[in-house]
mmCIF file with all atom_site columns, C-alpha atoms in Angstrom:
data_model
loop_
_atom_site.group_PDB
_atom_site.id
_atom_site.type_symbol
_atom_site.label_atom_id
_atom_site.label_alt_id
_atom_site.label_comp_id
_atom_site.label_asym_id
_atom_site.label_entity_id
_atom_site.label_seq_id
_atom_site.pdbx_PDB_ins_code
_atom_site.Cartn_x
_atom_site.Cartn_y
_atom_site.Cartn_z
_atom_site.occupancy
_atom_site.B_iso_or_equiv
_atom_site.pdbx_formal_charge
_atom_site.auth_seq_id
_atom_site.auth_comp_id
_atom_site.auth_asym_id
_atom_site.auth_atom_id
_atom_site.pdbx_PDB_model_num
ATOM 1   C CA . MET A 1 1   ? 19.178 -3.212 -1.077  1.00 67.00 ? 83  MET A CA 1
ATOM 2   C CA . THR A 1 2   ? 19.306 -1.281 -4.253  1.00 74.00 ? 84  THR A CA 1
ATOM 3   C CA . PRO A 1 3   ? 17.550 2.513  -2.586  1.00 76.00 ? 85  PRO A CA 1
ATOM 4   C CA . PRO A 1 4   ? 14.224 3.123  -4.644  1.00 87.00 ? 86  PRO A CA 1
ATOM 5   C CA . VAL A 1 5   ? 14.888 5.424  -8.162  1.00 91.00 ? 87  VAL A CA 1
ATOM 6   C CA . THR A 1 6   ? 13.311 9.040  -7.366  1.00 92.00 ? 88  THR A CA 1
ATOM 7   C CA . LEU A 1 7   ? 12.842 10.047 -10.936 1.00 93.00 ? 89  LEU A CA 1
ATOM 8   C CA . VAL A 1 8   ? 13.250 14.320 -10.684 1.00 94.00 ? 90  VAL A CA 1
ATOM 9   C CA . CYS A 1 9   ? 12.303 16.138 -14.097 1.00 93.00 ? 91  CYS A CA 1
ATOM 10  C CA . PHE A 1 10  ? 14.840 19.164 -13.362 1.00 93.00 ? 92  PHE A CA 1
ATOM 11  C CA . ASP A 1 11  ? 15.199 22.494 -15.793 1.00 90.00 ? 93  ASP A CA 1
ATOM 12  C CA . GLY A 1 12  ? 16.793 25.341 -14.155 1.00 88.00 ? 94  GLY A CA 1
ATOM 13  C CA . SER A 1 13  ? 13.037 27.107 -13.659 1.00 86.00 ? 95  SER A CA 1
ATOM 14  C CA . ALA A 1 14  ? 11.650 28.076 -9.904  1.00 85.00 ? 96  ALA A CA 1
ATOM 15  C CA . ALA A 1 15  ? 9.071  25.466 -10.799 1.00 84.00 ? 97  ALA A CA 1
ATOM 16  C CA . SER A 1 16  ? 11.674 22.309 -10.504 1.00 87.00 ? 98  SER A CA 1
ATOM 17  C CA . ARG A 1 17  ? 13.804 23.247 -7.900  1.00 89.00 ? 99  ARG A CA 1
ATOM 18  C CA . ARG A 1 18  ? 10.717 22.955 -6.162  1.00 89.00 ? 100 ARG A CA 1
ATOM 19  C CA . GLY A 1 19  ? 9.964  19.561 -7.529  1.00 89.00 ? 101 GLY A CA 1
ATOM 20  C CA . LEU A 1 20  ? 13.636 18.454 -6.456  1.00 90.00 ? 102 LEU A CA 1
ATOM 21  C CA . ASP A 1 21  ? 12.614 20.461 -2.607  1.00 90.00 ? 103 ASP A CA 1
ATOM 22  C CA . VAL A 1 22  ? 9.207  19.053 -2.708  1.00 89.00 ? 104 VAL A CA 1
ATOM 23  C CA . ALA A 1 23  ? 10.950 15.298 -3.393  1.00 90.00 ? 105 ALA A CA 1
ATOM 24  C CA . GLN A 1 24  ? 13.992 15.422 -1.509  1.00 88.00 ? 106 GLN A CA 1
ATOM 25  C CA . THR A 1 25  ? 11.119 16.201 1.454   1.00 86.00 ? 107 THR A CA 1
ATOM 26  C CA . LEU A 1 26  ? 9.003  13.214 0.699   1.00 87.00 ? 108 LEU A CA 1
ATOM 27  C CA . LEU A 1 27  ? 11.124 10.839 -0.965  1.00 84.00 ? 109 LEU A CA 1
ATOM 28  C CA . ALA A 1 28  ? 14.294 10.914 1.358   1.00 78.00 ? 110 ALA A CA 1
ATOM 29  C CA . SER A 1 29  ? 14.539 6.967  1.068   1.00 74.00 ? 111 SER A CA 1
ATOM 30  C CA . THR A 1 30  ? 15.288 7.230  -2.639  1.00 80.00 ? 112 THR A CA 1
ATOM 31  C CA . ASP A 1 31  ? 18.600 7.967  -5.355  1.00 91.00 ? 113 ASP A CA 1
ATOM 32  C CA . LEU A 1 32  ? 17.375 10.740 -6.957  1.00 92.00 ? 114 LEU A CA 1
ATOM 33  C CA . ILE A 1 33  ? 17.830 11.351 -10.857 1.00 94.00 ? 115 ILE A CA 1
ATOM 34  C CA . ALA A 1 34  ? 18.055 14.398 -11.706 1.00 94.00 ? 116 ALA A CA 1
ATOM 35  C CA . LEU A 1 35  ? 16.742 14.475 -15.119 1.00 96.00 ? 117 LEU A CA 1
ATOM 36  C CA . THR A 1 36  ? 16.833 17.196 -17.961 1.00 94.00 ? 118 THR A CA 1
ATOM 37  C CA . VAL A 1 37  ? 15.380 16.789 -21.335 1.00 94.00 ? 119 VAL A CA 1
ATOM 38  C CA . TRP A 1 38  ? 17.075 19.179 -24.253 1.00 92.00 ? 120 TRP A CA 1
ATOM 39  C CA . GLN A 1 39  ? 15.289 18.919 -28.100 1.00 89.00 ? 121 GLN A CA 1
ATOM 40  C CA . SER A 1 40  ? 16.724 20.166 -30.529 1.00 87.00 ? 122 SER A CA 1
ATOM 41  C CA . VAL A 1 41  ? 15.349 23.245 -32.908 1.00 81.00 ? 123 VAL A CA 1
ATOM 42  C CA . ALA A 1 42  ? 14.370 20.939 -35.392 1.00 77.00 ? 124 ALA A CA 1
ATOM 43  C CA . ASN A 1 43  ? 12.757 18.783 -32.613 1.00 79.00 ? 125 ASN A CA 1
ATOM 44  C CA . ARG A 1 44  ? 10.884 22.415 -31.501 1.00 75.00 ? 126 ARG A CA 1
ATOM 45  C CA . LEU A 1 45  ? 10.237 23.490 -34.324 1.00 73.00 ? 127 LEU A CA 1
ATOM 46  C CA . ALA A 1 46  ? 8.122  19.971 -35.532 1.00 73.00 ? 128 ALA A CA 1
ATOM 47  C CA . GLU A 1 47  ? 6.342  19.022 -32.133 1.00 70.00 ? 129 GLU A CA 1
ATOM 48  C CA . ALA A 1 48  ? 5.303  23.088 -32.698 1.00 68.00 ? 130 ALA A CA 1
ATOM 49  C CA . GLY A 1 49  ? 3.718  22.391 -36.192 1.00 67.00 ? 131 GLY A CA 1
ATOM 50  C CA . SER A 1 50  ? 5.548  24.658 -37.444 1.00 61.00 ? 132 SER A CA 1
ATOM 51  C CA . LEU A 1 51  ? 8.047  24.172 -41.147 1.00 54.00 ? 133 LEU A CA 1
ATOM 52  C CA . GLY A 1 52  ? 10.008 25.782 -40.452 1.00 53.00 ? 134 GLY A CA 1
ATOM 53  C CA . ALA A 1 53  ? 12.009 23.010 -39.528 1.00 48.00 ? 135 ALA A CA 1
ATOM 54  C CA . MET A 1 54  ? 13.521 22.664 -42.970 1.00 50.00 ? 136 MET A CA 1
ATOM 55  C CA . ALA A 1 55  ? 14.599 26.509 -42.623 1.00 49.00 ? 137 ALA A CA 1
ATOM 56  C CA . VAL A 1 56  ? 16.826 26.934 -40.545 1.00 55.00 ? 138 VAL A CA 1
ATOM 57  C CA . VAL A 1 57  ? 20.448 26.828 -40.854 1.00 57.00 ? 139 VAL A CA 1
ATOM 58  C CA . ALA A 1 58  ? 22.978 26.932 -38.765 1.00 61.00 ? 140 ALA A CA 1
ATOM 59  C CA . HIS A 1 59  ? 20.833 24.940 -36.156 1.00 70.00 ? 141 HIS A CA 1
ATOM 60  C CA . GLU A 1 60  ? 23.760 22.854 -35.080 1.00 79.00 ? 142 GLU A CA 1
ATOM 61  C CA . SER A 1 61  ? 25.533 25.327 -32.453 1.00 82.00 ? 143 SER A CA 1
ATOM 62  C CA . ALA A 1 62  ? 22.006 25.746 -31.139 1.00 83.00 ? 144 ALA A CA 1
ATOM 63  C CA . ASP A 1 63  ? 21.635 22.777 -30.813 1.00 88.00 ? 145 ASP A CA 1
ATOM 64  C CA . GLN A 1 64  ? 25.204 22.658 -28.746 1.00 90.00 ? 146 GLN A CA 1
ATOM 65  C CA . ALA A 1 65  ? 24.313 25.555 -26.133 1.00 91.00 ? 147 ALA A CA 1
ATOM 66  C CA . ALA A 1 66  ? 20.771 23.887 -25.650 1.00 91.00 ? 148 ALA A CA 1
ATOM 67  C CA . GLU A 1 67  ? 22.341 20.636 -24.726 1.00 94.00 ? 149 GLU A CA 1
ATOM 68  C CA . GLU A 1 68  ? 25.230 22.439 -23.316 1.00 95.00 ? 150 GLU A CA 1
ATOM 69  C CA . GLU A 1 69  ? 22.667 24.521 -20.830 1.00 95.00 ? 151 GLU A CA 1
ATOM 70  C CA . ALA A 1 70  ? 21.029 20.508 -19.986 1.00 95.00 ? 152 ALA A CA 1
ATOM 71  C CA . ARG A 1 71  ? 24.167 19.658 -18.919 1.00 96.00 ? 153 ARG A CA 1
ATOM 72  C CA . ALA A 1 72  ? 25.133 22.114 -17.031 1.00 96.00 ? 154 ALA A CA 1
ATOM 73  C CA . ALA A 1 73  ? 20.943 21.710 -15.300 1.00 95.00 ? 155 ALA A CA 1
ATOM 74  C CA . ALA A 1 74  ? 21.006 18.468 -14.602 1.00 96.00 ? 156 ALA A CA 1
ATOM 75  C CA . ALA A 1 75  ? 24.636 19.248 -12.745 1.00 97.00 ? 157 ALA A CA 1
ATOM 76  C CA . ARG A 1 76  ? 22.800 21.804 -10.219 1.00 96.00 ? 158 ARG A CA 1
ATOM 77  C CA . GLY A 1 77  ? 19.857 19.894 -10.026 1.00 95.00 ? 159 GLY A CA 1
ATOM 78  C CA . ALA A 1 78  ? 22.686 16.921 -8.371  1.00 96.00 ? 160 ALA A CA 1
ATOM 79  C CA . ALA A 1 79  ? 24.322 19.258 -6.643  1.00 96.00 ? 161 ALA A CA 1
ATOM 80  C CA . ILE A 1 80  ? 20.917 20.500 -4.894  1.00 93.00 ? 162 ILE A CA 1
ATOM 81  C CA . ALA A 1 81  ? 19.733 17.329 -3.905  1.00 92.00 ? 163 ALA A CA 1
ATOM 82  C CA . ARG A 1 82  ? 22.840 16.312 -2.764  1.00 92.00 ? 164 ARG A CA 1
ATOM 83  C CA . ALA A 1 83  ? 23.721 19.367 -0.312  1.00 92.00 ? 165 ALA A CA 1
ATOM 84  C CA . GLY A 1 84  ? 20.832 18.643 0.822   1.00 86.00 ? 166 GLY A CA 1
ATOM 85  C CA . GLY A 1 85  ? 21.599 15.431 1.578   1.00 86.00 ? 167 GLY A CA 1
ATOM 86  C CA . GLY A 1 86  ? 20.343 13.039 -0.695  1.00 84.00 ? 168 GLY A CA 1
ATOM 87  C CA . HIS A 1 87  ? 21.603 10.636 -3.691  1.00 90.00 ? 169 HIS A CA 1
ATOM 88  C CA . ALA A 1 88  ? 21.479 12.468 -6.422  1.00 94.00 ? 170 ALA A CA 1
ATOM 89  C CA . GLN A 1 89  ? 23.127 11.839 -10.139 1.00 96.00 ? 171 GLN A CA 1
ATOM 90  C CA . ALA A 1 90  ? 22.408 14.163 -13.104 1.00 97.00 ? 172 ALA A CA 1
ATOM 91  C CA . ARG A 1 91  ? 21.204 13.187 -16.557 1.00 97.00 ? 173 ARG A CA 1
ATOM 92  C CA . VAL A 1 92  ? 20.809 14.578 -19.487 1.00 97.00 ? 174 VAL A CA 1
ATOM 93  C CA . GLU A 1 93  ? 18.553 13.387 -22.430 1.00 96.00 ? 175 GLU A CA 1
ATOM 94  C CA . GLU A 1 94  ? 17.507 14.863 -25.869 1.00 95.00 ? 176 GLU A CA 1
ATOM 95  C CA . ALA A 1 95  ? 14.338 14.031 -26.553 1.00 93.00 ? 177 ALA A CA 1
ATOM 96  C CA . ASP A 1 96  ? 14.415 12.903 -30.976 1.00 89.00 ? 178 ASP A CA 1
ATOM 97  C CA . GLU A 1 97  ? 10.218 13.593 -30.223 1.00 86.00 ? 179 GLU A CA 1
ATOM 98  C CA . PHE A 1 98  ? 8.243  14.831 -27.670 1.00 90.00 ? 180 PHE A CA 1
ATOM 99  C CA . VAL A 1 99  ? 9.597  15.793 -24.066 1.00 92.00 ? 181 VAL A CA 1
ATOM 100 C CA . TRP A 1 100 ? 7.071  14.015 -22.244 1.00 94.00 ? 182 TRP A CA 1
ATOM 101 C CA . LYS A 1 101 ? 8.335  10.375 -24.023 1.00 95.00 ? 183 LYS A CA 1
ATOM 102 C CA . ALA A 1 102 ? 12.148 11.176 -23.431 1.00 96.00 ? 184 ALA A CA 1
ATOM 103 C CA . VAL A 1 103 ? 10.860 11.501 -18.931 1.00 96.00 ? 185 VAL A CA 1
ATOM 104 C CA . LEU A 1 104 ? 8.779  7.346  -20.227 1.00 97.00 ? 186 LEU A CA 1
ATOM 105 C CA . LYS A 1 105 ? 12.323 6.082  -21.574 1.00 97.00 ? 187 LYS A CA 1
ATOM 106 C CA . VAL A 1 106 ? 14.688 7.439  -19.495 1.00 97.00 ? 188 VAL A CA 1
ATOM 107 C CA . ALA A 1 107 ? 11.409 6.405  -16.502 1.00 97.00 ? 189 ALA A CA 1
ATOM 108 C CA . ASP A 1 108 ? 11.494 2.626  -17.859 1.00 97.00 ? 190 ASP A CA 1
ATOM 109 C CA . GLU A 1 109 ? 15.623 3.003  -18.402 1.00 96.00 ? 191 GLU A CA 1
ATOM 110 C CA . VAL A 1 110 ? 15.878 3.200  -14.826 1.00 95.00 ? 192 VAL A CA 1
ATOM 111 C CA . ASP A 1 111 ? 12.691 1.255  -13.673 1.00 95.00 ? 193 ASP A CA 1
ATOM 112 C CA . ALA A 1 112 ? 12.310 4.812  -11.665 1.00 95.00 ? 194 ALA A CA 1
ATOM 113 C CA . ALA A 1 113 ? 10.126 4.259  -8.767  1.00 93.00 ? 195 ALA A CA 1
ATOM 114 C CA . SER A 1 114 ? 8.894  7.643  -9.424  1.00 95.00 ? 196 SER A CA 1
ATOM 115 C CA . ILE A 1 115 ? 8.543  10.184 -10.876 1.00 96.00 ? 197 ILE A CA 1
ATOM 116 C CA . VAL A 1 116 ? 8.370  14.251 -9.951  1.00 94.00 ? 198 VAL A CA 1
ATOM 117 C CA . ILE A 1 117 ? 7.284  17.205 -12.799 1.00 92.00 ? 199 ILE A CA 1
ATOM 118 C CA . GLY A 1 118 ? 6.794  20.467 -11.957 1.00 85.00 ? 200 GLY A CA 1
ATOM 119 C CA . SER A 1 119 ? 4.156  22.958 -13.084 1.00 81.00 ? 201 SER A CA 1
ATOM 120 C CA . ARG A 1 120 ? 4.006  25.732 -14.490 1.00 69.00 ? 202 ARG A CA 1
ATOM 121 C CA . GLY A 1 121 ? 0.740  27.031 -13.789 1.00 55.00 ? 203 GLY A CA 1
ATOM 122 C CA . ARG A 1 122 ? -0.506 27.664 -17.351 1.00 52.00 ? 204 ARG A CA 1
ATOM 123 C CA . SER A 1 123 ? -4.310 28.704 -17.501 1.00 50.00 ? 205 SER A CA 1
ATOM 124 C CA . PRO A 1 124 ? -6.425 25.879 -18.668 1.00 52.00 ? 206 PRO A CA 1
ATOM 125 C CA . LEU A 1 125 ? -6.405 27.567 -22.495 1.00 45.00 ? 207 LEU A CA 1
ATOM 126 C CA . LYS A 1 126 ? -2.082 27.986 -22.594 1.00 45.00 ? 208 LYS A CA 1
ATOM 127 C CA . GLY A 1 127 ? -2.207 24.376 -20.887 1.00 45.00 ? 209 GLY A CA 1
ATOM 128 C CA . ALA A 1 128 ? -4.457 23.474 -24.149 1.00 44.00 ? 210 ALA A CA 1
ATOM 129 C CA . LEU A 1 129 ? -2.737 25.719 -26.134 1.00 38.00 ? 211 LEU A CA 1
ATOM 130 C CA . LEU A 1 130 ? 0.415  24.564 -26.285 1.00 36.00 ? 212 LEU A CA 1
ATOM 131 C CA . GLY A 1 131 ? 0.762  20.316 -24.300 1.00 45.00 ? 213 GLY A CA 1
ATOM 132 C CA . SER A 1 132 ? 1.730  19.991 -20.572 1.00 82.00 ? 214 SER A CA 1
ATOM 133 C CA . VAL A 1 133 ? 4.659  17.646 -20.590 1.00 89.00 ? 215 VAL A CA 1
ATOM 134 C CA . SER A 1 134 ? 3.415  16.616 -16.906 1.00 89.00 ? 216 SER A CA 1
ATOM 135 C CA . ARG A 1 135 ? -0.138 15.963 -18.155 1.00 89.00 ? 217 ARG A CA 1
ATOM 136 C CA . GLU A 1 136 ? 1.644  13.734 -21.269 1.00 92.00 ? 218 GLU A CA 1
ATOM 137 C CA . VAL A 1 137 ? 3.962  11.673 -18.242 1.00 94.00 ? 219 VAL A CA 1
ATOM 138 C CA . LEU A 1 138 ? 0.597  11.275 -16.198 1.00 92.00 ? 220 LEU A CA 1
ATOM 139 C CA . ALA A 1 139 ? -1.511 10.013 -18.789 1.00 93.00 ? 221 ALA A CA 1
ATOM 140 C CA . HIS A 1 140 ? 0.806  7.737  -20.437 1.00 96.00 ? 222 HIS A CA 1
ATOM 141 C CA . THR A 1 141 ? 2.236  5.916  -16.927 1.00 96.00 ? 223 THR A CA 1
ATOM 142 C CA . SER A 1 142 ? 1.718  2.766  -15.128 1.00 95.00 ? 224 SER A CA 1
ATOM 143 C CA . ARG A 1 143 ? 4.388  4.505  -12.702 1.00 95.00 ? 225 ARG A CA 1
ATOM 144 C CA . PRO A 1 144 ? 3.667  7.279  -9.936  1.00 95.00 ? 226 PRO A CA 1
ATOM 145 C CA . VAL A 1 145 ? 3.449  10.371 -10.564 1.00 94.00 ? 227 VAL A CA 1
ATOM 146 C CA . LEU A 1 146 ? 4.250  13.571 -8.375  1.00 92.00 ? 228 LEU A CA 1
ATOM 147 C CA . VAL A 1 147 ? 3.382  17.153 -10.514 1.00 90.00 ? 229 VAL A CA 1
ATOM 148 C CA . VAL A 1 148 ? 4.833  19.663 -8.139  1.00 87.00 ? 230 VAL A CA 1
ATOM 149 C CA . THR A 1 149 ? 3.001  23.685 -8.328  1.00 79.00 ? 231 THR A CA 1
ATOM 150 C CA . PRO A 1 150 ? 3.842  26.700 -8.368  1.00 71.00 ? 232 PRO A CA 1
ATOM 151 C CA . THR A 1 151 ? 4.382  28.441 -4.615  1.00 70.00 ? 233 THR A CA 1
ATOM 152 C CA . HIS A 1 152 ? 1.595  30.190 -6.158  1.00 60.00 ? 234 HIS A CA 1
ATOM 153 C CA . PRO A 1 153 ? -1.024 29.603 -8.357  1.00 55.00 ? 235 PRO A CA 1
ATOM 154 C CA . PRO A 1 154 ? -1.083 31.414 -11.878 1.00 54.00 ? 236 PRO A CA 1
ATOM 155 C CA . GLU A 1 155 ? -4.581 34.237 -11.229 1.00 56.00 ? 237 GLU A CA 1
ATOM 156 C CA . ARG A 1 156 ? -7.188 32.794 -13.986 1.00 54.00 ? 238 ARG A CA 1
#
């Protein structure tokens, strides 16, 4: 029988590293996929509601750099998990639209038993204004989701 897969959203940040650590501790019997999602410059601007997406020139180099950074982060996350004794692989996905949709697309593709995602610990106001990948993942999936908060909650 194939062990269940846990999808760990990993972007290299301290919050995502803590999420990976918690996943390894609590979900040690699952295989991990360290997922890093990246967006093109045009998609980031469009998601932010900016009309500047049409004015972006020479975005190809920025997009290439974002994809390379995502590949490096995913590889780092999988390597950290393997160093801790787990079975892990790296996965990179480009978000054609919203990051949370790409996370759920991959979760469906790999039939993830659970999703682990770090919370940036934004204040309620910033979270409401900027949106929240973790909030949207929670709202749009029937899979178990573990949202890992920062080690020290932000001041409110």
